[in-house]
Each structure stands twice: as C-alpha cells, then as structure tokens.
C-alpha cells in the first residue's frame, strides 16, 4: 500500500503499525494488548519515545511501560482508557450482563441481537472490547469527533500467517479466527450501524477483507481524499 498517496490527515496506529514509522507520521496510538507490550518492547519504546504521539492505553499498560522504561523515559502524551467490563477496582461485567449494567446509559449502544456486544459513544465511562484493538480505536475516534475514518489493515483473514511486522520465529499467537464469527464480525456490524447514525463514515482500505462491504465500504487507497 502506497501511503504517500494519502493526503495529510491525523493518523492513529495500533499495536505493530509502528513498523511503518518511516512511511507514516502517527499522531495517535492505541495499545491495549498486554502481551504485545511484554513481547514487543522495542516497538513500544518507539511509541513512547515519540513526543508527537498521544498514546491511549490502560492503567495496566501504563504500569508495564513504567516498569520496563521508567516514567522519566515517557515522552509521548498518555491517555488512560479502560475496558468497560473490567474497570479498575470494580466488579467485572461478564458477557450477558452488559444490558443489566449499561442498559439505561444514554451513550452506550447495546447490540439487539447480541447482548454481550456494545459500543460506547462516551469513552470516559469505558470502552467495550470485541476481540480486536480496532474496535477500541473506533470508539476512540468517534468520541474524538472525526467524521470520516479510513481503516488500513482490517483484513481479518490469513490468521495463521505472521503479521506484516513479524516472521515465523517471532510472531505472537492470534486468536481472531476463534472470535470472528461470534464476536468480531457482529461487533463491527453493530459499530457500522451506530456510526452511521452519528453521521460518521468508515471506509475499509482492505479490498479483500473478511468484513463485508455492507459493514464498511471497501475503497482503494487512490480514492482517499
């Protein structure tokens, strides 16, 4: 993908996207996978040493980063977010209880067909997980007020293959294939409905994505404007 064709716009990276730092100037970053922090410290180091980046991570992530590098080494801005179902020092909300806990919350949209799936329009009260960090990122950018979002790398297939920044020797386990049908696909479908109601357009730059065109319209990078 020729990222030089993308016009100037704020760019948010997740997990290993920082491998593209020589091609992309990231302004925002999201890391909520603690295993990623444990196993990809060099990449995390690049993120936190970049003063141009605002990093969204959990309190657990902050603790891991401080333990690994000390707080004095953090040069990026840090925004603490939390899983709406696993809030710090609060009783966890297990799947199926989301409706009982958040059913009356104005900013929380619970999927009618799948009560364990939700989308939070106000991330200050937590962010709902759906098996992938991209679902977190969508809730963040929606809260931040962006009206048009282009997503690169949302393939959701070839799960057995190393990610673009990995090889066979250093690849981390991937469990997306186990969660795709019952969680990930219906969650993104729900998100697409919520975002359309908010007037937010999401375009999928992965033309061969397992997510259907009816969820996020698939477009070519040459059509980004």
PDB file of C-alpha atoms in Angstrom:
ATOM      1  CA  UNK A   1       0.000   0.000   0.000  1.00  0.00           C
ATOM      2  CA  UNK A   2       1.485   3.335  -1.087  1.00  0.00           C
ATOM      3  CA  UNK A   3       0.855   5.553   1.930  1.00  0.00           C
ATOM      4  CA  UNK A   4       2.456   8.519   0.154  1.00  0.00           C
ATOM      5  CA  UNK A   5      -0.813   8.841  -1.756  1.00  0.00           C
ATOM      6  CA  UNK A   6      -2.785   9.570   1.417  1.00  0.00           C
ATOM      7  CA  UNK A   7      -3.438  13.302   1.864  1.00  0.00           C
ATOM      8  CA  UNK A   8      -2.456  14.968   5.119  1.00  0.00           C
ATOM      9  CA  UNK A   9      -4.729  13.833   7.941  1.00  0.00           C
ATOM     10  CA  UNK A  10      -4.408  12.671  11.579  1.00  0.00           C
ATOM     11  CA  UNK A  11      -3.289   9.044  11.708  1.00  0.00           C
ATOM     12  CA  UNK A  12      -3.873   6.554  14.523  1.00  0.00           C
ATOM     13  CA  UNK A  13      -1.807   3.391  14.793  1.00  0.00           C
ATOM     14  CA  UNK A  14      -2.486   0.233  16.767  1.00  0.00           C
ATOM     15  CA  UNK A  15      -0.091  -2.432  18.040  1.00  0.00           C
ATOM     16  CA  UNK A  16       2.566  -3.221  15.429  1.00  0.00           C
ATOM     17  CA  UNK A  17       1.663  -0.450  12.979  1.00  0.00           C
ATOM     18  CA  UNK A  18       4.677   1.472  14.297  1.00  0.00           C
ATOM     19  CA  UNK A  19       6.780  -0.682  11.984  1.00  0.00           C
ATOM     20  CA  UNK A  20       5.605   1.806   9.329  1.00  0.00           C
ATOM     21  CA  UNK A  21       7.053   4.808  11.176  1.00  0.00           C
ATOM     22  CA  UNK A  22       9.325   5.662   8.251  1.00  0.00           C
ATOM     23  CA  UNK A  23       6.321   5.961   5.969  1.00  0.00           C
ATOM     24  CA  UNK A  24       3.672   7.326   8.324  1.00  0.00           C
ATOM     25  CA  UNK A  25       3.685  10.092  10.923  1.00  0.00           C
ATOM     26  CA  UNK A  26       1.473   8.863  13.740  1.00  0.00           C
ATOM     27  CA  UNK A  27      -0.347  11.364  15.926  1.00  0.00           C
ATOM     28  CA  UNK A  28      -2.382   8.857  17.937  1.00  0.00           C
ATOM     29  CA  UNK A  29      -1.723   5.294  19.069  1.00  0.00           C
ATOM     30  CA  UNK A  30      -3.698   2.563  20.841  1.00  0.00           C
ATOM     31  CA  UNK A  31      -2.177  -0.400  22.696  1.00  0.00           C
ATOM     32  CA  UNK A  32      -4.427  -2.451  24.969  1.00  0.00           C
ATOM     33  CA  UNK A  33      -2.887  -5.900  24.491  1.00  0.00           C
ATOM     34  CA  UNK A  34      -0.602  -6.506  27.462  1.00  0.00           C
ATOM     35  CA  UNK A  35       1.066  -9.435  25.710  1.00  0.00           C
ATOM     36  CA  UNK A  36       2.078  -7.059  22.928  1.00  0.00           C
ATOM     37  CA  UNK A  37       3.782  -4.793  25.465  1.00  0.00           C
ATOM     38  CA  UNK A  38       5.560  -7.789  27.018  1.00  0.00           C
ATOM     39  CA  UNK A  39       6.782  -9.247  23.726  1.00  0.00           C
ATOM     40  CA  UNK A  40       7.301  -6.155  21.521  1.00  0.00           C
ATOM     41  CA  UNK A  41       9.102  -3.789  23.874  1.00  0.00           C
ATOM     42  CA  UNK A  42      11.273  -2.280  21.143  1.00  0.00           C
ATOM     43  CA  UNK A  43       8.195  -1.216  19.215  1.00  0.00           C
ATOM     44  CA  UNK A  44       6.532   0.138  22.361  1.00  0.00           C
ATOM     45  CA  UNK A  45       9.757   2.025  23.075  1.00  0.00           C
ATOM     46  CA  UNK A  46       9.489   3.755  19.712  1.00  0.00           C
ATOM     47  CA  UNK A  47       5.953   4.885  20.510  1.00  0.00           C
ATOM     48  CA  UNK A  48       6.612   6.251  23.996  1.00  0.00           C
ATOM     49  CA  UNK A  49       9.821   7.983  22.895  1.00  0.00           C
ATOM     50  CA  UNK A  50       7.895   9.938  20.248  1.00  0.00           C
ATOM     51  CA  UNK A  51       6.664  13.287  21.660  1.00  0.00           C
ATOM     52  CA  UNK A  52       4.340  13.789  18.674  1.00  0.00           C
ATOM     53  CA  UNK A  53       2.182  10.828  19.692  1.00  0.00           C
ATOM     54  CA  UNK A  54      -0.768  10.620  22.077  1.00  0.00           C
ATOM     55  CA  UNK A  55      -0.914   7.038  23.369  1.00  0.00           C
ATOM     56  CA  UNK A  56      -4.179   5.506  24.549  1.00  0.00           C
ATOM     57  CA  UNK A  57      -3.613   2.557  26.880  1.00  0.00           C
ATOM     58  CA  UNK A  58      -4.986   1.036  30.059  1.00  0.00           C
ATOM     59  CA  UNK A  59      -3.665   1.553  33.570  1.00  0.00           C
ATOM     60  CA  UNK A  60      -2.162  -1.916  33.347  1.00  0.00           C
ATOM     61  CA  UNK A  61      -0.374  -0.798  30.191  1.00  0.00           C
ATOM     62  CA  UNK A  62       0.981   2.301  31.921  1.00  0.00           C
ATOM     63  CA  UNK A  63       2.333   0.179  34.768  1.00  0.00           C
ATOM     64  CA  UNK A  64       4.039  -2.224  32.349  1.00  0.00           C
ATOM     65  CA  UNK A  65       5.592   0.656  30.412  1.00  0.00           C
ATOM     66  CA  UNK A  66       6.888   2.343  33.573  1.00  0.00           C
ATOM     67  CA  UNK A  67       8.289  -0.943  34.855  1.00  0.00           C
ATOM     68  CA  UNK A  68      10.086  -1.501  31.554  1.00  0.00           C
ATOM     69  CA  UNK A  69      11.371   2.018  30.859  1.00  0.00           C
ATOM     70  CA  UNK A  70      10.692   4.195  33.994  1.00  0.00           C
ATOM     71  CA  UNK A  71       8.290   7.128  33.871  1.00  0.00           C
ATOM     72  CA  UNK A  72      11.057   9.605  33.045  1.00  0.00           C
ATOM     73  CA  UNK A  73      11.544   7.982  29.628  1.00  0.00           C
ATOM     74  CA  UNK A  74       7.946   8.525  28.500  1.00  0.00           C
ATOM     75  CA  UNK A  75       7.949  11.413  26.038  1.00  0.00           C
ATOM     76  CA  UNK A  76       4.567  10.857  24.403  1.00  0.00           C
ATOM     77  CA  UNK A  77       1.277  12.067  25.858  1.00  0.00           C
ATOM     78  CA  UNK A  78      -0.623   9.294  27.632  1.00  0.00           C
ATOM     79  CA  UNK A  79      -4.396   8.950  27.885  1.00  0.00           C
ATOM     80  CA  UNK A  80      -5.645   6.236  30.234  1.00  0.00           C
ATOM     81  CA  UNK A  81      -8.613   4.229  28.979  1.00  0.00           C
ATOM     82  CA  UNK A  82     -10.259   1.160  30.459  1.00  0.00           C
ATOM     83  CA  UNK A  83     -12.304  -1.834  29.487  1.00  0.00           C
ATOM     84  CA  UNK A  84     -15.931  -1.045  30.347  1.00  0.00           C
ATOM     85  CA  UNK A  85     -16.399  -4.614  31.596  1.00  0.00           C
ATOM     86  CA  UNK A  86     -13.180  -4.782  33.630  1.00  0.00           C
ATOM     87  CA  UNK A  87     -12.873  -1.428  35.355  1.00  0.00           C
ATOM     88  CA  UNK A  88     -10.092  -0.979  37.871  1.00  0.00           C
ATOM     89  CA  UNK A  89     -11.187  -1.862  41.419  1.00  0.00           C
ATOM     90  CA  UNK A  90     -14.757  -2.565  40.305  1.00  0.00           C
ATOM     91  CA  UNK A  91     -16.710  -5.779  39.903  1.00  0.00           C
ATOM     92  CA  UNK A  92     -16.302  -7.095  36.385  1.00  0.00           C
ATOM     93  CA  UNK A  93     -19.234  -7.199  33.994  1.00  0.00           C
ATOM     94  CA  UNK A  94     -19.320 -10.582  32.289  1.00  0.00           C
ATOM     95  CA  UNK A  95     -20.854 -11.088  28.812  1.00  0.00           C
ATOM     96  CA  UNK A  96     -24.616 -11.161  29.113  1.00  0.00           C
ATOM     97  CA  UNK A  97     -24.671  -8.651  31.977  1.00  0.00           C
ATOM     98  CA  UNK A  98     -23.927  -5.612  29.818  1.00  0.00           C
ATOM     99  CA  UNK A  99     -27.612  -4.883  29.422  1.00  0.00           C
ATOM    100  CA  UNK A 100     -28.240  -5.029  33.189  1.00  0.00           C
ATOM    101  CA  UNK A 101     -25.305  -2.707  33.881  1.00  0.00           C
ATOM    102  CA  UNK A 102     -25.450  -0.273  30.965  1.00  0.00           C
ATOM    103  CA  UNK A 103     -28.984  -0.751  29.658  1.00  0.00           C
ATOM    104  CA  UNK A 104     -30.094   2.710  30.722  1.00  0.00           C
ATOM    105  CA  UNK A 105     -26.886   4.519  29.829  1.00  0.00           C
ATOM    106  CA  UNK A 106     -27.641   7.064  27.120  1.00  0.00           C
ATOM    107  CA  UNK A 107     -24.227   6.822  25.478  1.00  0.00           C
ATOM    108  CA  UNK A 108     -23.992   3.021  25.364  1.00  0.00           C
ATOM    109  CA  UNK A 109     -25.456   1.214  22.368  1.00  0.00           C
ATOM    110  CA  UNK A 110     -26.043  -2.482  23.025  1.00  0.00           C
ATOM    111  CA  UNK A 111     -26.440  -4.815  20.063  1.00  0.00           C
ATOM    112  CA  UNK A 112     -30.062  -6.052  19.970  1.00  0.00           C
ATOM    113  CA  UNK A 113     -29.116  -9.476  18.587  1.00  0.00           C
ATOM    114  CA  UNK A 114     -26.015  -9.980  20.739  1.00  0.00           C
ATOM    115  CA  UNK A 115     -26.423  -8.570  24.241  1.00  0.00           C
ATOM    116  CA  UNK A 116     -22.728  -9.174  25.018  1.00  0.00           C
ATOM    117  CA  UNK A 117     -21.711  -6.656  22.319  1.00  0.00           C
ATOM    118  CA  UNK A 118     -21.815  -2.916  22.909  1.00  0.00           C
ATOM    119  CA  UNK A 119     -20.404   0.355  21.573  1.00  0.00           C
ATOM    120  CA  UNK A 120     -19.727   3.313  23.856  1.00  0.00           C
ATOM    121  CA  UNK A 121     -20.104   6.806  22.429  1.00  0.00           C
ATOM    122  CA  UNK A 122     -18.559   8.296  25.592  1.00  0.00           C
ATOM    123  CA  UNK A 123     -15.265   6.526  26.277  1.00  0.00           C
ATOM    124  CA  UNK A 124     -14.901   8.333  29.612  1.00  0.00           C
ATOM    125  CA  UNK A 125     -17.104   5.597  31.090  1.00  0.00           C
ATOM    126  CA  UNK A 126     -15.111   2.806  29.457  1.00  0.00           C
ATOM    127  CA  UNK A 127     -14.562   1.154  26.094  1.00  0.00           C
ATOM    128  CA  UNK A 128     -16.082  -2.152  25.030  1.00  0.00           C
ATOM    129  CA  UNK A 129     -13.812  -4.881  23.729  1.00  0.00           C
ATOM    130  CA  UNK A 130     -14.700  -7.108  20.788  1.00  0.00           C
ATOM    131  CA  UNK A 131     -11.592  -9.218  20.421  1.00  0.00           C
ATOM    132  CA  UNK A 132      -9.567  -6.670  18.446  1.00  0.00           C
ATOM    133  CA  UNK A 133      -7.911  -3.342  19.236  1.00  0.00           C
ATOM    134  CA  UNK A 134      -9.509  -1.794  16.140  1.00  0.00           C
ATOM    135  CA  UNK A 135     -12.884  -1.913  17.909  1.00  0.00           C
ATOM    136  CA  UNK A 136     -11.368   0.143  20.717  1.00  0.00           C
ATOM    137  CA  UNK A 137      -9.901   2.570  18.180  1.00  0.00           C
ATOM    138  CA  UNK A 138     -13.279   3.107  16.510  1.00  0.00           C
ATOM    139  CA  UNK A 139     -14.879   4.097  19.808  1.00  0.00           C
ATOM    140  CA  UNK A 140     -11.992   6.479  20.480  1.00  0.00           C
ATOM    141  CA  UNK A 141     -12.077   8.243  17.099  1.00  0.00           C
ATOM    142  CA  UNK A 142     -15.864   8.520  17.263  1.00  0.00           C
ATOM    143  CA  UNK A 143     -15.610  10.179  20.681  1.00  0.00           C
ATOM    144  CA  UNK A 144     -12.879  12.498  19.378  1.00  0.00           C
ATOM    145  CA  UNK A 145     -15.274  13.808  16.746  1.00  0.00           C
ATOM    146  CA  UNK A 146     -13.847  12.550  13.454  1.00  0.00           C
ATOM    147  CA  UNK A 147     -16.464  12.325  10.703  1.00  0.00           C
ATOM    148  CA  UNK A 148     -14.599  10.262   8.100  1.00  0.00           C
ATOM    149  CA  UNK A 149     -12.370   7.315   9.027  1.00  0.00           C
ATOM    150  CA  UNK A 150     -10.194   5.190   6.742  1.00  0.00           C
ATOM    151  CA  UNK A 151      -9.055   1.850   8.165  1.00  0.00           C
ATOM    152  CA  UNK A 152      -5.965   0.130   6.739  1.00  0.00           C
ATOM    153  CA  UNK A 153      -5.063  -3.466   7.572  1.00  0.00           C
ATOM    154  CA  UNK A 154      -8.541  -4.660   8.542  1.00  0.00           C
ATOM    155  CA  UNK A 155      -8.098  -7.907   6.607  1.00  0.00           C
ATOM    156  CA  UNK A 156      -9.480 -10.318   9.212  1.00  0.00           C
ATOM    157  CA  UNK A 157      -8.177 -13.326   7.293  1.00  0.00           C
ATOM    158  CA  UNK A 158      -4.998 -15.401   6.870  1.00  0.00           C
ATOM    159  CA  UNK A 159      -4.821 -15.628  10.654  1.00  0.00           C
ATOM    160  CA  UNK A 160      -2.177 -18.363  10.583  1.00  0.00           C
ATOM    161  CA  UNK A 161       0.264 -16.120   8.732  1.00  0.00           C
ATOM    162  CA  UNK A 162       2.702 -13.779  10.520  1.00  0.00           C
ATOM    163  CA  UNK A 163       1.584 -10.155  10.729  1.00  0.00           C
ATOM    164  CA  UNK A 164       3.338  -7.779   8.343  1.00  0.00           C
ATOM    165  CA  UNK A 165       5.839  -6.794  11.056  1.00  0.00           C
ATOM    166  CA  UNK A 166       6.539 -10.399  12.144  1.00  0.00           C
ATOM    167  CA  UNK A 167       8.090 -13.578  10.815  1.00  0.00           C
ATOM    168  CA  UNK A 168       7.574 -17.259  11.644  1.00  0.00           C
ATOM    169  CA  UNK A 169      10.056 -17.094  14.526  1.00  0.00           C
ATOM    170  CA  UNK A 170       8.744 -14.057  16.398  1.00  0.00           C
ATOM    171  CA  UNK A 171       5.025 -13.989  15.616  1.00  0.00           C
ATOM    172  CA  UNK A 172       2.630 -13.696  18.541  1.00  0.00           C
ATOM    173  CA  UNK A 173      -0.373 -16.018  18.874  1.00  0.00           C
ATOM    174  CA  UNK A 174      -3.533 -14.923  17.079  1.00  0.00           C
ATOM    175  CA  UNK A 175      -6.985 -15.813  18.332  1.00  0.00           C
ATOM    176  CA  UNK A 176      -9.020 -13.711  15.914  1.00  0.00           C
ATOM    177  CA  UNK A 177     -10.142 -16.726  13.904  1.00  0.00           C
ATOM    178  CA  UNK A 178     -11.792 -18.198  17.007  1.00  0.00           C
ATOM    179  CA  UNK A 179     -13.677 -14.976  17.712  1.00  0.00           C
ATOM    180  CA  UNK A 180     -14.500 -13.764  14.226  1.00  0.00           C
ATOM    181  CA  UNK A 181     -17.912 -15.344  13.618  1.00  0.00           C
ATOM    182  CA  UNK A 182     -19.493 -14.960  17.066  1.00  0.00           C
ATOM    183  CA  UNK A 183     -17.898 -11.718  18.236  1.00  0.00           C
ATOM    184  CA  UNK A 184     -15.771  -9.697  15.824  1.00  0.00           C
ATOM    185  CA  UNK A 185     -17.982  -9.702  12.738  1.00  0.00           C
ATOM    186  CA  UNK A 186     -21.244  -8.932  14.589  1.00  0.00           C
ATOM    187  CA  UNK A 187     -19.452  -6.273  16.671  1.00  0.00           C
ATOM    188  CA  UNK A 188     -18.204  -4.421  13.599  1.00  0.00           C
ATOM    189  CA  UNK A 189     -21.636  -4.768  12.035  1.00  0.00           C
ATOM    190  CA  UNK A 190     -23.130  -3.181  15.135  1.00  0.00           C
ATOM    191  CA  UNK A 191     -20.487  -0.448  15.118  1.00  0.00           C
ATOM    192  CA  UNK A 192     -21.265   0.380  11.498  1.00  0.00           C
ATOM    193  CA  UNK A 193     -24.919   0.951  12.402  1.00  0.00           C
ATOM    194  CA  UNK A 194     -24.047   3.127  15.400  1.00  0.00           C
ATOM    195  CA  UNK A 195     -21.513   5.187  13.461  1.00  0.00           C
ATOM    196  CA  UNK A 196     -23.849   5.756  10.506  1.00  0.00           C
ATOM    197  CA  UNK A 197     -26.480   7.101  12.895  1.00  0.00           C
ATOM    198  CA  UNK A 198     -23.863   9.511  14.226  1.00  0.00           C
ATOM    199  CA  UNK A 199     -23.030  10.643  10.700  1.00  0.00           C
ATOM    200  CA  UNK A 200     -19.578   9.028  10.767  1.00  0.00           C
ATOM    201  CA  UNK A 201     -18.345   7.366   7.574  1.00  0.00           C
ATOM    202  CA  UNK A 202     -15.902   4.454   7.810  1.00  0.00           C
ATOM    203  CA  UNK A 203     -14.056   3.235   4.715  1.00  0.00           C
ATOM    204  CA  UNK A 204     -12.171  -0.078   4.615  1.00  0.00           C
ATOM    205  CA  UNK A 205      -8.932   0.073   2.613  1.00  0.00           C
ATOM    206  CA  UNK A 206      -8.560  -3.731   2.715  1.00  0.00           C
ATOM    207  CA  UNK A 207     -10.241  -4.800  -0.516  1.00  0.00           C
ATOM    208  CA  UNK A 208     -10.054  -8.493   0.419  1.00  0.00           C
ATOM    209  CA  UNK A 209     -11.240  -8.007   3.998  1.00  0.00           C
ATOM    210  CA  UNK A 210     -13.417 -10.722   5.511  1.00  0.00           C
ATOM    211  CA  UNK A 211     -15.737  -7.945   6.671  1.00  0.00           C
ATOM    212  CA  UNK A 212     -18.445  -7.431   4.090  1.00  0.00           C
ATOM    213  CA  UNK A 213     -18.881  -4.290   2.038  1.00  0.00           C
ATOM    214  CA  UNK A 214     -22.204  -3.826   3.823  1.00  0.00           C
ATOM    215  CA  UNK A 215     -20.342  -3.251   7.104  1.00  0.00           C
ATOM    216  CA  UNK A 216     -17.679  -0.791   5.959  1.00  0.00           C
ATOM    217  CA  UNK A 217     -17.457   0.197   2.312  1.00  0.00           C
ATOM    218  CA  UNK A 218     -14.288  -1.113   0.696  1.00  0.00           C
ATOM    219  CA  UNK A 219     -12.368   1.509  -1.257  1.00  0.00           C
ATOM    220  CA  UNK A 220      -8.983   1.769  -2.952  1.00  0.00           C
ATOM    221  CA  UNK A 221      -6.292   3.908  -1.393  1.00  0.00           C
ATOM    222  CA  UNK A 222      -6.362   6.012  -4.573  1.00  0.00           C
ATOM    223  CA  UNK A 223      -9.896   7.072  -3.626  1.00  0.00           C
ATOM    224  CA  UNK A 224      -8.850   8.574  -0.295  1.00  0.00           C
ATOM    225  CA  UNK A 225      -9.391  12.308  -0.267  1.00  0.00           C
TER     226      UNK A 225
END
